[in-house]
Amino acid sequence: METALTNLKKGDKAEIVRVSAVGEIRRRLLDMGVCRGTHIKILRVAPLGDPIEIFLKGFNLSLRKEEAANIYVIRIGELGDGKPMGLPGRRQSDGQEGCGA
């Protein structure tokens, strides 16, 4: 089930399904590798939910809550499930810019 990144908790693993941000924020997210098919893990969430630190593509990235609210994911695992984050899904050309698409 698709949900916003802000609805995940520490340790959850997910696959990005879409980025709904527009303009400069969208460009910045895509430049940082936040694009469809990317697998992520929630590392830390501040007490009030801002910022959120995620792990993707071998590095940690902190996002503001308003940026994370524009990233939609499908949850694929949770803390302690023993499953690796897995490999990103096969990239498909869907007209989304960035991340090599």
mmCIF file with all atom_site columns, C-alpha atoms in Angstrom, residues 45-93:
data_model
loop_
_atom_site.group_PDB
_atom_site.id
_atom_site.type_symbol
_atom_site.label_atom_id
_atom_site.label_alt_id
_atom_site.label_comp_id
_atom_site.label_asym_id
_atom_site.label_entity_id
_atom_site.label_seq_id
_atom_site.pdbx_PDB_ins_code
_atom_site.Cartn_x
_atom_site.Cartn_y
_atom_site.Cartn_z
_atom_site.occupancy
_atom_site.B_iso_or_equiv
_atom_site.pdbx_formal_charge
_atom_site.auth_seq_id
_atom_site.auth_comp_id
_atom_site.auth_asym_id
_atom_site.auth_atom_id
_atom_site.pdbx_PDB_model_num
ATOM 1  C CA . VAL A 1 45 ? 13.193 10.331  13.052  1.00 0.00 ? 45 VAL A CA 1
ATOM 2  C CA . ALA A 1 46 ? 13.456 13.424  15.256  1.00 0.00 ? 46 ALA A CA 1
ATOM 3  C CA . PRO A 1 47 ? 10.952 13.688  18.133  1.00 0.00 ? 47 PRO A CA 1
ATOM 4  C CA . LEU A 1 48 ? 8.620  15.976  16.198  1.00 0.00 ? 48 LEU A CA 1
ATOM 5  C CA . GLY A 1 49 ? 9.184  14.123  12.923  1.00 0.00 ? 49 GLY A CA 1
ATOM 6  C CA . ASP A 1 50 ? 11.507 16.710  11.430  1.00 0.00 ? 50 ASP A CA 1
ATOM 7  C CA . PRO A 1 51 ? 14.070 15.876  10.092  1.00 0.00 ? 51 PRO A CA 1
ATOM 8  C CA . ILE A 1 52 ? 13.981 12.260  8.925   1.00 0.00 ? 52 ILE A CA 1
ATOM 9  C CA . GLU A 1 53 ? 17.249 10.486  8.158   1.00 0.00 ? 53 GLU A CA 1
ATOM 10 C CA . ILE A 1 54 ? 17.187 7.768   5.516   1.00 0.00 ? 54 ILE A CA 1
ATOM 11 C CA . PHE A 1 55 ? 19.763 5.422   4.012   1.00 0.00 ? 55 PHE A CA 1
ATOM 12 C CA . LEU A 1 56 ? 19.798 4.988   0.244   1.00 0.00 ? 56 LEU A CA 1
ATOM 13 C CA . LYS A 1 57 ? 22.358 4.078   -2.400  1.00 0.00 ? 57 LYS A CA 1
ATOM 14 C CA . GLY A 1 58 ? 25.166 3.795   0.172   1.00 0.00 ? 58 GLY A CA 1
ATOM 15 C CA . PHE A 1 59 ? 24.741 7.130   1.925   1.00 0.00 ? 59 PHE A CA 1
ATOM 16 C CA . ASN A 1 60 ? 22.633 8.784   4.612   1.00 0.00 ? 60 ASN A CA 1
ATOM 17 C CA . LEU A 1 61 ? 20.284 11.624  3.693   1.00 0.00 ? 61 LEU A CA 1
ATOM 18 C CA . SER A 1 62 ? 18.358 13.917  6.037   1.00 0.00 ? 62 SER A CA 1
ATOM 19 C CA . LEU A 1 63 ? 15.079 15.301  4.741   1.00 0.00 ? 63 LEU A CA 1
ATOM 20 C CA . ARG A 1 64 ? 12.766 17.937  6.102   1.00 0.00 ? 64 ARG A CA 1
ATOM 21 C CA . LYS A 1 65 ? 9.280  16.723  6.918   1.00 0.00 ? 65 LYS A CA 1
ATOM 22 C CA . GLU A 1 66 ? 7.811  18.828  4.101   1.00 0.00 ? 66 GLU A CA 1
ATOM 23 C CA . GLU A 1 67 ? 10.198 17.215  1.594   1.00 0.00 ? 67 GLU A CA 1
ATOM 24 C CA . ALA A 1 68 ? 9.517  13.700  2.892   1.00 0.00 ? 68 ALA A CA 1
ATOM 25 C CA . ALA A 1 69 ? 5.759  14.281  2.601   1.00 0.00 ? 69 ALA A CA 1
ATOM 26 C CA . ASN A 1 70 ? 6.206  14.493  -1.191  1.00 0.00 ? 70 ASN A CA 1
ATOM 27 C CA . ILE A 1 71 ? 7.869  11.084  -1.428  1.00 0.00 ? 71 ILE A CA 1
ATOM 28 C CA . TYR A 1 72 ? 5.531  8.107   -1.714  1.00 0.00 ? 72 TYR A CA 1
ATOM 29 C CA . VAL A 1 73 ? 6.708  4.607   -0.894  1.00 0.00 ? 73 VAL A CA 1
ATOM 30 C CA . ILE A 1 74 ? 5.647  1.009   -0.507  1.00 0.00 ? 74 ILE A CA 1
ATOM 31 C CA . ARG A 1 75 ? 6.818  -0.589  2.737   1.00 0.00 ? 75 ARG A CA 1
ATOM 32 C CA . ILE A 1 76 ? 8.916  -3.714  2.036   1.00 0.00 ? 76 ILE A CA 1
ATOM 33 C CA . GLY A 1 77 ? 10.300 -4.545  5.486   1.00 0.00 ? 77 GLY A CA 1
ATOM 34 C CA . GLU A 1 78 ? 10.802 -3.513  9.059   1.00 0.00 ? 78 GLU A CA 1
ATOM 35 C CA . LEU A 1 79 ? 13.412 -3.344  11.799  1.00 0.00 ? 79 LEU A CA 1
ATOM 36 C CA . GLY A 1 80 ? 14.650 -6.794  12.802  1.00 0.00 ? 80 GLY A CA 1
ATOM 37 C CA . ASP A 1 81 ? 13.013 -8.755  9.996   1.00 0.00 ? 81 ASP A CA 1
ATOM 38 C CA . GLY A 1 82 ? 16.434 -10.092 8.939   1.00 0.00 ? 82 GLY A CA 1
ATOM 39 C CA . LYS A 1 83 ? 15.839 -9.201  5.318   1.00 0.00 ? 83 LYS A CA 1
ATOM 40 C CA . PRO A 1 84 ? 18.333 -7.047  3.450   1.00 0.00 ? 84 PRO A CA 1
ATOM 41 C CA . MET A 1 85 ? 17.109 -3.855  1.802   1.00 0.00 ? 85 MET A CA 1
ATOM 42 C CA . GLY A 1 86 ? 17.309 -5.654  -1.511  1.00 0.00 ? 86 GLY A CA 1
ATOM 43 C CA . LEU A 1 87 ? 18.182 -4.376  -4.875  1.00 0.00 ? 87 LEU A CA 1
ATOM 44 C CA . PRO A 1 88 ? 16.247 -1.558  -6.438  1.00 0.00 ? 88 PRO A CA 1
ATOM 45 C CA . GLY A 1 89 ? 13.547 -2.568  -8.843  1.00 0.00 ? 89 GLY A CA 1
ATOM 46 C CA . ARG A 1 90 ? 14.091 -2.516  -12.538 1.00 0.00 ? 90 ARG A CA 1
ATOM 47 C CA . ARG A 1 91 ? 13.986 1.012   -13.836 1.00 0.00 ? 91 ARG A CA 1
ATOM 48 C CA . GLN A 1 92 ? 11.226 1.735   -16.283 1.00 0.00 ? 92 GLN A CA 1
ATOM 49 C CA . SER A 1 93 ? 10.857 4.727   -18.495 1.00 0.00 ? 93 SER A CA 1
#
